[in-house]
Short mmCIF file of C-alpha atoms and ligand atoms in Angstrom, two decimals:
data_model
loop_
_atom_site.label_atom_id
_atom_site.label_comp_id
_atom_site.label_asym_id
_atom_site.label_seq_id
_atom_site.Cartn_x
_atom_site.Cartn_y
_atom_site.Cartn_z
CA MET A 1 0.06 -18.92 -17.21
CA MET A 2 0.00 -19.36 -13.68
CA LYS A 3 3.50 -18.24 -11.37
CA LYS A 4 4.69 -18.11 -8.15
CA GLU A 5 4.55 -14.23 -7.49
CA ASN A 6 4.88 -12.00 -4.52
CA VAL A 7 1.74 -9.65 -3.94
CA VAL A 8 2.13 -6.54 -1.93
CA ILE A 9 -1.10 -5.67 0.37
CA LYS A 10 -2.70 -2.16 -0.29
CA SER A 11 -5.46 -2.48 2.06
CA VAL A 12 -7.34 -5.00 4.38
CA GLU A 13 -10.91 -4.23 5.98
CA GLN A 14 -13.42 -6.59 7.57
CA ILE A 15 -16.82 -5.93 5.45
CA ALA A 16 -19.21 -8.58 6.99
CA LEU A 17 -18.95 -11.16 10.12
CA ASP A 18 -15.73 -13.21 9.49
CA THR A 19 -15.29 -11.74 6.10
CA VAL A 20 -12.43 -10.11 4.97
CA GLU A 21 -11.45 -7.67 1.74
CA MET A 22 -8.01 -7.69 0.84
CA VAL A 23 -6.60 -5.51 -1.99
CA VAL A 24 -2.87 -6.67 -2.96
CA LYS A 25 -0.76 -5.39 -5.87
CA ASN A 26 0.98 -7.74 -8.52
CA PRO A 27 1.92 -6.35 -12.04
CA TYR A 28 1.66 -9.87 -13.52
CA ILE A 29 -1.50 -11.38 -12.32
CA SER A 30 -3.72 -8.13 -12.39
CA GLN A 31 -3.04 -8.35 -16.11
CA LYS A 32 -3.43 -12.19 -16.86
CA ALA A 33 -6.34 -12.93 -14.38
CA ILE A 34 -10.03 -13.86 -15.63
CA PRO A 35 -12.94 -14.25 -13.66
CA GLY A 36 -13.13 -17.38 -11.94
CA GLN A 37 -9.40 -18.25 -11.37
CA PHE A 38 -7.79 -18.20 -7.98
CA LEU A 39 -4.80 -17.20 -6.12
CA HIS A 40 -3.27 -20.01 -3.99
CA VAL A 41 -2.18 -18.25 -0.91
CA SER A 42 0.80 -19.12 1.35
CA VAL A 43 0.34 -18.48 5.11
CA GLU A 44 3.36 -18.05 7.19
CA GLY A 45 3.68 -21.20 9.46
CA HIS A 46 1.46 -23.47 7.28
CA THR A 47 2.23 -25.57 5.03
CA LEU A 48 -0.96 -25.89 2.81
CA ARG A 49 -1.58 -23.06 0.83
CA ARG A 50 -5.26 -21.25 0.82
CA PRO A 51 -7.05 -21.12 -2.54
CA ILE A 52 -8.92 -17.85 -2.52
CA SER A 53 -10.78 -16.67 -5.54
CA ILE A 54 -10.45 -13.28 -7.31
CA ALA A 55 -13.18 -11.23 -6.62
CA ASP A 56 -11.86 -8.16 -8.89
CA ILE A 57 -9.04 -7.01 -10.82
CA ASN A 58 -8.15 -3.14 -11.48
CA ARG A 59 -5.69 -3.78 -14.26
CA GLU A 60 -4.71 0.17 -14.45
CA ASN A 61 -3.60 -0.07 -10.53
CA LYS A 62 -2.31 -3.58 -11.04
CA THR A 63 -4.36 -4.81 -8.02
CA ILE A 64 -6.31 -7.78 -7.36
CA THR A 65 -9.32 -8.12 -4.87
CA ILE A 66 -9.72 -11.10 -2.76
CA LEU A 67 -12.50 -11.97 -0.22
CA PHE A 68 -12.14 -14.75 2.07
CA LYS A 69 -13.70 -15.84 5.37
CA MET A 70 -11.79 -16.25 8.58
CA VAL A 71 -12.46 -19.93 9.24
CA GLY A 72 -9.22 -21.30 10.84
CA SER A 73 -6.05 -20.17 11.91
CA GLY A 74 -4.31 -19.97 8.65
CA THR A 75 -7.25 -17.26 6.90
CA ALA A 76 -6.98 -15.38 10.70
CA LYS A 77 -3.31 -14.82 10.22
CA LEU A 78 -3.87 -13.80 6.99
CA ALA A 79 -6.45 -11.34 7.87
CA ALA A 80 -3.98 -10.11 10.43
CA LEU A 81 -1.52 -8.88 8.00
CA ASN A 82 -1.13 -4.95 7.52
CA PRO A 83 -0.91 -2.69 4.26
CA GLY A 84 2.76 -2.82 2.93
CA MET A 85 3.27 -6.22 3.77
CA SER A 86 3.57 -8.97 1.42
CA PHE A 87 3.08 -12.84 1.06
CA ASP A 88 3.55 -15.17 -2.04
CA VAL A 89 0.86 -16.65 -3.98
CA LEU A 90 0.37 -19.20 -7.12
CA GLY A 91 -1.48 -17.27 -9.71
CA PRO A 92 -3.76 -16.43 -11.30
CA SER A 93 -4.45 -20.35 -10.73
CA GLY A 94 -7.26 -22.68 -12.31
CA ASN A 95 -9.54 -22.42 -15.21
CA GLY A 96 -12.01 -19.76 -14.84
CA PHE A 97 -15.53 -18.75 -16.64
CA GLN A 98 -15.54 -19.09 -20.38
CA THR A 99 -17.49 -15.54 -21.51
CA GLU A 100 -16.08 -15.36 -25.23
CA GLY A 101 -18.47 -16.58 -27.87
CA ASN A 102 -21.56 -16.82 -24.93
CA GLU A 103 -24.18 -15.65 -27.35
CA SER A 104 -26.82 -15.31 -24.25
CA SER A 105 -28.45 -11.91 -23.99
CA THR A 106 -29.46 -12.31 -20.14
CA ILE A 107 -27.14 -13.85 -17.52
CA LEU A 108 -28.32 -15.26 -13.94
CA LEU A 109 -25.54 -15.22 -11.52
CA ILE A 110 -26.06 -17.01 -8.73
CA GLY A 111 -23.59 -17.26 -5.23
CA GLY A 112 -23.99 -18.19 -2.15
CA GLY A 113 -21.70 -17.02 0.74
CA ILE A 114 -17.91 -16.73 -0.15
CA GLY A 115 -19.06 -18.26 -3.70
CA VAL A 116 -20.37 -14.59 -4.37
CA PRO A 117 -17.10 -12.79 -4.97
CA PRO A 118 -16.10 -14.43 -8.18
CA LEU A 119 -19.46 -13.49 -9.67
CA TYR A 120 -18.54 -9.99 -9.53
CA TYR A 121 -15.59 -9.67 -11.62
CA LEU A 122 -17.62 -12.10 -13.95
CA GLY A 123 -20.63 -9.84 -13.97
CA LYS A 124 -18.16 -6.89 -14.34
CA GLU A 125 -16.70 -8.35 -17.90
CA LEU A 126 -20.13 -9.51 -18.81
CA ALA A 127 -21.72 -6.15 -18.60
CA LYS A 128 -18.79 -5.07 -20.70
CA GLN A 129 -20.25 -7.37 -23.38
CA ASN A 130 -23.66 -5.59 -23.21
CA LYS A 131 -25.37 -8.71 -21.39
CA GLU A 132 -28.35 -7.81 -19.03
CA ILE A 133 -27.16 -9.23 -15.53
CA ILE A 134 -29.13 -10.61 -12.84
CA SER A 135 -27.97 -11.51 -9.71
CA VAL A 136 -29.18 -13.85 -6.66
CA LEU A 137 -27.07 -13.76 -3.58
CA GLY A 138 -27.66 -16.01 -0.61
CA TYR A 139 -26.18 -15.45 2.64
CA GLN A 140 -26.32 -17.29 6.06
CA THR A 141 -27.91 -13.84 7.83
CA ARG A 142 -27.78 -10.24 7.93
CA ALA A 143 -24.76 -10.14 9.32
CA ASN A 144 -23.01 -12.54 6.59
CA VAL A 145 -24.21 -9.97 3.59
CA PHE A 146 -21.52 -8.09 1.62
CA SER A 147 -20.97 -6.81 -1.93
CA GLU A 148 -24.87 -5.88 -2.32
CA GLU A 149 -24.56 -2.46 -3.99
CA MET A 150 -21.74 -3.42 -6.40
CA PHE A 151 -24.20 -6.09 -7.89
CA ARG A 152 -26.87 -3.79 -7.73
CA ARG A 153 -24.82 -1.49 -10.04
CA LEU A 154 -24.57 -4.26 -12.49
CA GLY A 155 -28.51 -5.12 -12.67
CA LYS A 156 -31.62 -6.30 -10.99
CA THR A 157 -30.03 -8.00 -7.40
CA PHE A 158 -31.97 -10.68 -5.07
CA ILE A 159 -30.55 -11.18 -1.76
CA VAL A 160 -31.48 -14.18 0.19
CA THR A 161 -30.89 -15.09 3.93
CA ASN A 162 -31.34 -18.27 5.44
CA ASP A 163 -33.21 -17.25 8.14
CA GLY A 164 -34.93 -14.24 6.74
CA SER A 165 -33.09 -11.59 8.60
CA TYR A 166 -32.46 -9.51 5.50
CA GLY A 167 -33.98 -9.71 1.93
CA GLU A 168 -35.97 -12.97 0.75
CA LYS A 169 -36.10 -15.67 3.47
CA GLY A 170 -34.97 -19.16 2.28
CA PHE A 171 -32.33 -20.32 -0.24
CA VAL A 172 -31.35 -19.43 -3.78
CA THR A 173 -33.07 -21.82 -5.46
CA ASP A 174 -36.36 -20.52 -3.78
CA VAL A 175 -35.87 -17.29 -5.50
CA ILE A 176 -34.58 -18.18 -9.11
CA GLN A 177 -38.09 -18.20 -10.31
CA LYS A 178 -38.54 -14.44 -9.28
CA ALA A 179 -35.48 -13.58 -11.50
CA GLY A 180 -37.55 -13.58 -14.90
CA TYR A 181 -36.13 -14.56 -18.02
CA PHE A 182 -32.60 -15.58 -18.66
CA ASP A 183 -30.67 -17.75 -21.04
CA TYR A 184 -27.54 -18.73 -19.12
CA TYR A 185 -26.51 -18.87 -15.82
CA TYR A 186 -23.35 -18.75 -13.68
CA SER A 187 -23.10 -20.25 -10.29
CA CYS A 188 -20.48 -20.48 -7.39
CA GLY A 189 -21.02 -21.39 -3.93
CA PRO A 190 -21.07 -24.27 -1.41
CA LEU A 191 -21.62 -27.99 -2.74
CA PRO A 192 -24.93 -28.55 -1.77
CA MET A 193 -26.24 -25.12 -3.32
CA LEU A 194 -24.87 -26.15 -6.47
CA LYS A 195 -26.56 -29.55 -6.58
CA ALA A 196 -29.49 -27.68 -5.84
CA VAL A 197 -29.47 -25.22 -8.41
CA THR A 198 -28.02 -27.62 -11.02
CA ALA A 199 -30.94 -29.70 -10.20
CA LYS A 200 -33.39 -26.99 -10.71
CA LEU A 201 -31.82 -25.70 -13.61
CA ALA A 202 -31.33 -28.85 -15.69
CA ASP A 203 -32.95 -27.46 -18.81
CA LYS A 204 -30.46 -24.43 -18.99
CA PRO A 205 -27.02 -24.01 -19.99
CA GLY A 206 -24.66 -22.58 -17.40
CA MET A 207 -21.18 -23.21 -15.54
CA ILE A 208 -20.42 -23.81 -12.03
CA SER A 209 -17.34 -23.02 -10.15
CA LEU A 210 -16.59 -25.58 -7.26
CA GLU A 211 -15.43 -24.12 -3.79
CA GLU A 212 -12.93 -26.73 -2.48
CA ARG A 213 -10.17 -27.48 0.18
CA MET A 214 -7.23 -27.96 -1.82
CA GLY A 215 -3.93 -29.41 -1.24
CA CYS A 216 -1.13 -28.83 -3.87
CA GLY A 217 -3.23 -26.70 -6.18
CA VAL A 218 -1.48 -27.81 -9.28
CA GLY A 219 -2.81 -30.62 -10.32
CA ALA A 220 -0.39 -32.98 -8.44
CA CYS A 221 -1.91 -34.49 -5.22
CA MET A 222 -5.22 -35.59 -6.35
CA ALA A 223 -6.89 -33.91 -3.03
CA CYS A 224 -9.49 -32.06 -5.02
CA VAL A 225 -11.02 -34.78 -7.60
CA ILE A 226 -14.52 -34.72 -8.77
CA PRO A 227 -16.21 -37.70 -10.74
CA THR A 228 -17.10 -36.68 -14.06
CA ASP A 229 -20.54 -37.80 -16.07
CA SER A 230 -19.24 -39.00 -19.35
CA GLU A 231 -15.54 -40.35 -18.83
CA GLY A 232 -16.07 -42.59 -16.03
CA GLY A 233 -13.08 -40.55 -14.81
CA TYR A 234 -12.21 -37.80 -12.58
CA LYS A 235 -11.24 -34.31 -12.88
CA LYS A 236 -9.33 -32.18 -10.85
CA ILE A 237 -11.01 -29.00 -9.28
CA CYS A 238 -7.51 -27.09 -8.70
CA SER A 239 -6.19 -27.67 -12.59
CA ASP A 240 -8.98 -28.78 -14.41
CA GLY A 241 -11.31 -26.33 -12.49
CA PRO A 242 -12.37 -24.69 -10.57
CA VAL A 243 -14.97 -23.78 -13.34
CA PHE A 244 -16.73 -26.37 -14.97
CA HIS A 245 -19.74 -26.82 -17.42
CA THR A 246 -22.36 -28.19 -15.95
CA GLN A 247 -22.73 -31.13 -17.72
CA GLU A 248 -18.69 -31.84 -17.45
CA VAL A 249 -18.73 -33.05 -13.48
CA SER A 250 -21.14 -35.02 -11.23
CA LEU A 251 -22.11 -33.04 -8.28
FE1 FES B 301 -3.67 -31.13 -5.47
FE2 FES B 301 -5.70 -30.50 -6.92
S1 FES B 301 -5.19 -29.83 -4.94
S2 FES B 301 -4.11 -31.89 -7.37
#
């Protein structure tokens, strides 16, 4: 269950262009969070909280790793905080990736940009279930690449950059066919990427996680709605998602 919690910063490090890794400590969230959930972070002086996905959990140390891009004054302010300082979050928020009961043997993880981090915690959990993991990770340029080694430890990993400055050139959808056999996929990234991925893999079962600028983050303001296919209605990304089965929503 999501709660308002105080987290204490253990470390802050810039790991790629405009990309910051922050490790925070909180006993409650570190025991409860599942892959795909996020922290709704309060930044001093800003009314709107920032949704930041959980990139990793260390239950023993009671720590949560988050990765975020500095895209404005709020995230820049967050990145400027130091170890020992604290801030409040709502978490663990949203519905994460379902892995229980997934009988698939080989899983493809497809991440784009700041959509890559939640797939690491997911991949780690899937590896514990003895799944074979293949990852296709897309970034704009070489300077944006992060977490490559961590994914390589999980399994075969393809890096794609839009300008070809590192790894394969192009988009994640250009490289999926090189991944070989897989029977289920999980994807997280910007909407155009998810549209292209779900169209390309229309015959495969999978789950996607939507990145969205949110308002309240708790299902009250309707700022994050997305149309559904079947029900003629809408789902709220913050509280029904951010993770959905590919058939659940219309991108
Ligand atoms: Fe308010 Fe989702 S952000 S309902």
